[in-house]
PDB file of C-alpha atoms in Angstrom:
ATOM      1  CA  UNK A 141      87.935 115.207 106.297  1.00 37.00           C
ATOM      2  CA  UNK A 142      88.948 114.341 102.654  1.00 39.00           C
ATOM      3  CA  UNK A 143      90.271 117.953 102.121  1.00 43.00           C
ATOM      4  CA  UNK A 144      93.216 116.881 104.678  1.00 43.00           C
ATOM      5  CA  UNK A 145      94.471 113.890 102.538  1.00 43.00           C
ATOM      6  CA  UNK A 146      96.834 114.140  99.885  1.00 44.00           C
ATOM      7  CA  UNK A 147      95.624 112.017  97.494  1.00 44.00           C
ATOM      8  CA  UNK A 148      94.086 111.341  93.880  1.00 42.00           C
ATOM      9  CA  UNK A 149      91.393 109.704  92.768  1.00 41.00           C
ATOM     10  CA  UNK A 150      92.584 109.482  89.070  1.00 39.00           C
ATOM     11  CA  UNK A 151      96.499 108.783  89.253  1.00 41.00           C
ATOM     12  CA  UNK A 152      99.522 108.662  90.836  1.00 43.00           C
ATOM     13  CA  UNK A 153     100.138 110.987  93.994  1.00 44.00           C
ATOM     14  CA  UNK A 154     101.449 114.293  93.712  1.00 52.00           C
ATOM     15  CA  UNK A 155     104.800 113.609  95.984  1.00 66.00           C
ATOM     16  CA  UNK A 156     106.740 110.805  94.545  1.00 76.00           C
ATOM     17  CA  UNK A 157     109.921 109.623  96.404  1.00 82.00           C
ATOM     18  CA  UNK A 158     112.870 107.852  94.128  1.00 86.00           C
ATOM     19  CA  UNK A 159     113.594 105.587  97.515  1.00 88.00           C
ATOM     20  CA  UNK A 160     111.623 102.225  96.940  1.00 89.00           C
ATOM     21  CA  UNK A 161     109.419 101.164  99.778  1.00 88.00           C
ATOM     22  CA  UNK A 162     112.070  98.477 100.804  1.00 90.00           C
ATOM     23  CA  UNK A 163     114.665 100.757 101.705  1.00 91.00           C
ATOM     24  CA  UNK A 164     112.810 103.940 103.097  1.00 91.00           C
ATOM     25  CA  UNK A 165     114.146 105.323 106.228  1.00 91.00           C
ATOM     26  CA  UNK A 166     112.190 103.561 109.225  1.00 92.00           C
ATOM     27  CA  UNK A 167     110.979 107.157 110.297  1.00 87.00           C
ATOM     28  CA  UNK A 168     108.375 107.029 107.252  1.00 86.00           C
ATOM     29  CA  UNK A 169     106.604 104.345 108.744  1.00 85.00           C
ATOM     30  CA  UNK A 170     104.559 106.804 110.962  1.00 75.00           C
ATOM     31  CA  UNK A 171     103.717 109.146 108.153  1.00 73.00           C
ATOM     32  CA  UNK A 172     100.403 108.677 106.489  1.00 67.00           C
ATOM     33  CA  UNK A 173     101.573 108.913 102.866  1.00 73.00           C
ATOM     34  CA  UNK A 174     104.391 106.537 102.974  1.00 82.00           C
ATOM     35  CA  UNK A 175     102.467 103.758 100.536  1.00 84.00           C
ATOM     36  CA  UNK A 176     101.734 106.571  97.989  1.00 80.00           C
ATOM     37  CA  UNK A 177     105.321 108.153  98.236  1.00 83.00           C
ATOM     38  CA  UNK A 178     107.188 104.838  98.122  1.00 86.00           C
ATOM     39  CA  UNK A 179     105.260 102.200  96.525  1.00 88.00           C
ATOM     40  CA  UNK A 180     103.695 104.315  93.526  1.00 86.00           C
ATOM     41  CA  UNK A 181     100.200 102.825  92.887  1.00 88.00           C
ATOM     42  CA  UNK A 182      98.736 103.125  89.316  1.00 88.00           C
ATOM     43  CA  UNK A 183      95.298 104.986  91.362  1.00 85.00           C
ATOM     44  CA  UNK A 184      95.008 106.015  94.805  1.00 82.00           C
ATOM     45  CA  UNK A 185      91.863 107.259  96.361  1.00 79.00           C
ATOM     46  CA  UNK A 186      91.849 108.201 100.038  1.00 73.00           C
ATOM     47  CA  UNK A 187      89.702 109.615 102.790  1.00 69.00           C
ATOM     48  CA  UNK A 188      90.528 110.725 106.149  1.00 65.00           C
ATOM     49  CA  UNK A 189      88.717 109.172 109.251  1.00 65.00           C
ATOM     50  CA  UNK A 190      88.341 110.459 112.870  1.00 61.00           C
ATOM     51  CA  UNK A 191      87.036 109.005 116.184  1.00 60.00           C
ATOM     52  CA  UNK A 192      86.912 112.026 118.313  1.00 61.00           C
ATOM     53  CA  UNK A 193      87.633 111.993 122.177  1.00 55.00           C
ATOM     54  CA  UNK A 194      84.753 110.757 123.868  1.00 58.00           C
ATOM     55  CA  UNK A 195      85.233 110.489 127.692  1.00 57.00           C
ATOM     56  CA  UNK A 196      88.022 109.408 130.261  1.00 55.00           C
ATOM     57  CA  UNK A 197      91.311 108.090 128.928  1.00 52.00           C
ATOM     58  CA  UNK A 198      89.695 107.504 125.427  1.00 52.00           C
ATOM     59  CA  UNK A 199      91.891 110.046 123.632  1.00 55.00           C
ATOM     60  CA  UNK A 200      90.295 109.495 120.001  1.00 56.00           C
ATOM     61  CA  UNK A 201      92.471 108.888 116.998  1.00 59.00           C
ATOM     62  CA  UNK A 202      92.589 109.963 113.360  1.00 59.00           C
ATOM     63  CA  UNK A 203      93.723 108.518 110.409  1.00 68.00           C
ATOM     64  CA  UNK A 204      92.944 107.479 106.702  1.00 75.00           C
ATOM     65  CA  UNK A 205      91.509 104.722 104.724  1.00 79.00           C
ATOM     66  CA  UNK A 206      92.708 104.112 101.168  1.00 84.00           C
ATOM     67  CA  UNK A 207      92.300 102.028  98.106  1.00 87.00           C
ATOM     68  CA  UNK A 208      95.519 101.765  95.736  1.00 91.00           C
ATOM     69  CA  UNK A 209      95.574  99.788  92.651  1.00 92.00           C
ATOM     70  CA  UNK A 210      98.852  98.478  91.347  1.00 94.00           C
ATOM     71  CA  UNK A 211     100.018  97.068  87.781  1.00 94.00           C
ATOM     72  CA  UNK A 212      99.464  93.425  87.707  1.00 95.00           C
ATOM     73  CA  UNK A 213     101.219  91.344  89.842  1.00 92.00           C
ATOM     74  CA  UNK A 214     102.958  94.027  91.779  1.00 95.00           C
ATOM     75  CA  UNK A 215     100.770  94.356  94.884  1.00 96.00           C
ATOM     76  CA  UNK A 216     102.096  91.339  96.069  1.00 97.00           C
ATOM     77  CA  UNK A 217     105.808  92.746  95.920  1.00 96.00           C
ATOM     78  CA  UNK A 218     104.286  95.705  97.680  1.00 95.00           C
ATOM     79  CA  UNK A 219     102.733  93.713 100.790  1.00 95.00           C
ATOM     80  CA  UNK A 220     106.287  91.891 100.882  1.00 96.00           C
ATOM     81  CA  UNK A 221     108.089  95.072 100.848  1.00 95.00           C
ATOM     82  CA  UNK A 222     105.879  96.493 103.934  1.00 95.00           C
ATOM     83  CA  UNK A 223     106.417  93.233 105.851  1.00 95.00           C
ATOM     84  CA  UNK A 224     110.116  93.565 104.928  1.00 95.00           C
ATOM     85  CA  UNK A 225     110.386  97.120 106.147  1.00 95.00           C
ATOM     86  CA  UNK A 226     108.477  96.518 109.242  1.00 94.00           C
ATOM     87  CA  UNK A 227     111.117  93.637 110.069  1.00 95.00           C
ATOM     88  CA  UNK A 228     113.761  95.556 109.228  1.00 95.00           C
ATOM     89  CA  UNK A 229     112.695  98.434 111.663  1.00 95.00           C
ATOM     90  CA  UNK A 230     112.019  96.694 114.791  1.00 95.00           C
ATOM     91  CA  UNK A 231     113.485  99.429 116.982  1.00 96.00           C
ATOM     92  CA  UNK A 232     114.752 103.118 115.927  1.00 94.00           C
ATOM     93  CA  UNK A 233     115.093 106.476 117.359  1.00 92.00           C
ATOM     94  CA  UNK A 234     113.630 109.537 115.374  1.00 88.00           C
ATOM     95  CA  UNK A 235     114.512 113.302 115.920  1.00 86.00           C
ATOM     96  CA  UNK A 236     111.459 115.686 115.703  1.00 81.00           C
ATOM     97  CA  UNK A 237     111.527 119.152 114.099  1.00 86.00           C
ATOM     98  CA  UNK A 238     111.937 120.546 117.624  1.00 89.00           C
ATOM     99  CA  UNK A 239     114.769 118.379 118.478  1.00 88.00           C
ATOM    100  CA  UNK A 240     112.954 115.989 120.855  1.00 87.00           C
ATOM    101  CA  UNK A 241     113.631 112.311 120.252  1.00 90.00           C
ATOM    102  CA  UNK A 242     111.176 109.258 119.994  1.00 90.00           C
ATOM    103  CA  UNK A 243     112.107 105.892 120.774  1.00 93.00           C
ATOM    104  CA  UNK A 244     109.983 103.535 118.316  1.00 93.00           C
ATOM    105  CA  UNK A 245     109.164 100.104 118.387  1.00 94.00           C
ATOM    106  CA  UNK A 246     107.748  98.215 115.175  1.00 95.00           C
ATOM    107  CA  UNK A 247     105.602  94.754 114.871  1.00 94.00           C
ATOM    108  CA  UNK A 248     104.073  93.068 111.941  1.00 95.00           C
ATOM    109  CA  UNK A 249     101.328  90.697 112.582  1.00 93.00           C
ATOM    110  CA  UNK A 250      98.761  89.023 110.332  1.00 93.00           C
ATOM    111  CA  UNK A 251      95.498  90.736 110.188  1.00 91.00           C
ATOM    112  CA  UNK A 252      92.249  89.018 110.816  1.00 86.00           C
ATOM    113  CA  UNK A 253      90.962  88.960 107.473  1.00 88.00           C
ATOM    114  CA  UNK A 254      90.454  86.553 104.497  1.00 89.00           C
ATOM    115  CA  UNK A 255      92.251  88.023 101.519  1.00 92.00           C
ATOM    116  CA  UNK A 256      95.353  87.107  99.352  1.00 94.00           C
ATOM    117  CA  UNK A 257      97.458  88.729 102.001  1.00 95.00           C
ATOM    118  CA  UNK A 258      96.928  90.840 105.069  1.00 94.00           C
ATOM    119  CA  UNK A 259      98.759  92.302 107.735  1.00 94.00           C
ATOM    120  CA  UNK A 260      99.283  95.008 110.689  1.00 93.00           C
ATOM    121  CA  UNK A 261     101.936  97.270 111.093  1.00 93.00           C
ATOM    122  CA  UNK A 262     102.355  98.847 114.562  1.00 91.00           C
ATOM    123  CA  UNK A 263     104.427 101.458 115.665  1.00 92.00           C
ATOM    124  CA  UNK A 264     104.532 102.326 119.266  1.00 91.00           C
ATOM    125  CA  UNK A 265     106.557 105.727 119.852  1.00 91.00           C
ATOM    126  CA  UNK A 266     107.541 106.990 123.299  1.00 91.00           C
ATOM    127  CA  UNK A 267     109.184 110.406 124.147  1.00 87.00           C
ATOM    128  CA  UNK A 268     111.988 110.289 126.719  1.00 82.00           C
ATOM    129  CA  UNK A 269     110.731 110.256 130.226  1.00 81.00           C
ATOM    130  CA  UNK A 270     107.164 109.097 128.953  1.00 83.00           C
ATOM    131  CA  UNK A 271     106.180 105.473 129.297  1.00 81.00           C
ATOM    132  CA  UNK A 272     102.725 106.014 127.613  1.00 84.00           C
ATOM    133  CA  UNK A 273     103.371 105.250 124.044  1.00 88.00           C
ATOM    134  CA  UNK A 274     101.796 106.969 120.985  1.00 85.00           C
ATOM    135  CA  UNK A 275     100.675 104.079 118.665  1.00 85.00           C
ATOM    136  CA  UNK A 276     100.179 104.529 114.982  1.00 86.00           C
ATOM    137  CA  UNK A 277      98.730 101.149 113.358  1.00 88.00           C
ATOM    138  CA  UNK A 278      98.248 100.337 109.512  1.00 90.00           C
ATOM    139  CA  UNK A 279      96.218  97.460 108.474  1.00 90.00           C
ATOM    140  CA  UNK A 280      96.809  96.242 104.838  1.00 94.00           C
ATOM    141  CA  UNK A 281      94.508  93.670 103.167  1.00 93.00           C
ATOM    142  CA  UNK A 282      95.510  92.940  99.467  1.00 96.00           C
ATOM    143  CA  UNK A 283      92.787  91.265  97.098  1.00 94.00           C
ATOM    144  CA  UNK A 284      94.435  90.917  93.751  1.00 94.00           C
ATOM    145  CA  UNK A 285      96.097  94.086  92.592  1.00 95.00           C
ATOM    146  CA  UNK A 286      94.478  96.296  95.057  1.00 94.00           C
ATOM    147  CA  UNK A 287      95.632  97.073  98.428  1.00 94.00           C
ATOM    148  CA  UNK A 288      93.091  98.422 100.913  1.00 91.00           C
ATOM    149  CA  UNK A 289      94.829 100.121 103.852  1.00 89.00           C
ATOM    150  CA  UNK A 290      93.596 101.718 107.196  1.00 86.00           C
ATOM    151  CA  UNK A 291      95.875 103.784 109.071  1.00 84.00           C
ATOM    152  CA  UNK A 292      95.169 104.786 112.674  1.00 80.00           C
ATOM    153  CA  UNK A 293      97.496 107.498 113.757  1.00 73.00           C
ATOM    154  CA  UNK A 294      98.787 108.753 117.237  1.00 64.00           C
ATOM    155  CA  UNK A 295      96.432 107.211 119.358  1.00 64.00           C
ATOM    156  CA  UNK A 296      97.166 106.876 123.136  1.00 66.00           C
ATOM    157  CA  UNK A 297      95.476 104.033 124.651  1.00 63.00           C
ATOM    158  CA  UNK A 298      93.791 102.920 122.074  1.00 60.00           C
ATOM    159  CA  UNK A 299      90.622 100.938 122.627  1.00 62.00           C
ATOM    160  CA  UNK A 300      90.602  98.921 119.736  1.00 63.00           C
ATOM    161  CA  UNK A 301      93.150  98.474 116.673  1.00 67.00           C
ATOM    162  CA  UNK A 302      93.195  98.962 113.055  1.00 70.00           C
ATOM    163  CA  UNK A 303      91.431  96.024 112.190  1.00 69.00           C
ATOM    164  CA  UNK A 304      88.180  97.299 113.804  1.00 72.00           C
ATOM    165  CA  UNK A 305      88.106  99.778 110.831  1.00 74.00           C
ATOM    166  CA  UNK A 306      89.876  97.460 108.240  1.00 80.00           C
ATOM    167  CA  UNK A 307      87.117  94.842 108.259  1.00 82.00           C
ATOM    168  CA  UNK A 308      84.086  97.413 107.312  1.00 81.00           C
ATOM    169  CA  UNK A 309      86.641  98.961 104.594  1.00 83.00           C
ATOM    170  CA  UNK A 310      87.134  95.514 102.956  1.00 84.00           C
ATOM    171  CA  UNK A 311      83.408  94.662 103.194  1.00 84.00           C
ATOM    172  CA  UNK A 312      82.430  97.849 101.385  1.00 84.00           C
ATOM    173  CA  UNK A 313      85.306  97.097  98.703  1.00 83.00           C
ATOM    174  CA  UNK A 314      84.036  93.846  98.349  1.00 85.00           C
ATOM    175  CA  UNK A 315      80.498  94.810  98.091  1.00 87.00           C
ATOM    176  CA  UNK A 316      81.272  97.540  95.608  1.00 87.00           C
ATOM    177  CA  UNK A 317      83.080  95.149  93.318  1.00 86.00           C
ATOM    178  CA  UNK A 318      80.771  92.207  93.135  1.00 84.00           C
ATOM    179  CA  UNK A 319      77.310  94.375  93.187  1.00 65.00           C
TER     180      UNK A 319
END
């Protein structure tokens, strides 16, 4: 699904925002490109991932894996900004293009990965009259000046979290950089 990801392999992303990550609107947390738009990596490479609907109440999910390299020392500041946005945006309402509104709650927890820094950002979005939220979950692992990110978008009743995809992505990165 690489054709569905707005990413480059040789430089900065195509759509840069002048709003820094720490000040971005809360509604951007559920947008797949919020990191490249607001945190401006030196290099970014991404691939789309999908788990199709299989059976029963397993609705499947889609998302992306990305690897962003930052200038020396900048990745730690980016992780702190992500954590800060998650803490600032614990609850917010968003109006969609069709005028409907979503009520969103955000949580930030530590990811279960040994690294320089890690976290999981979870956005639960509920439409009025609907008690079954859509879940967007983004896992981050920082190793030096690199941030590995896995984002699972709009899953209902997810069977597993972003960390099930994050661990293999981190293992692949480590294998590629040591071998």
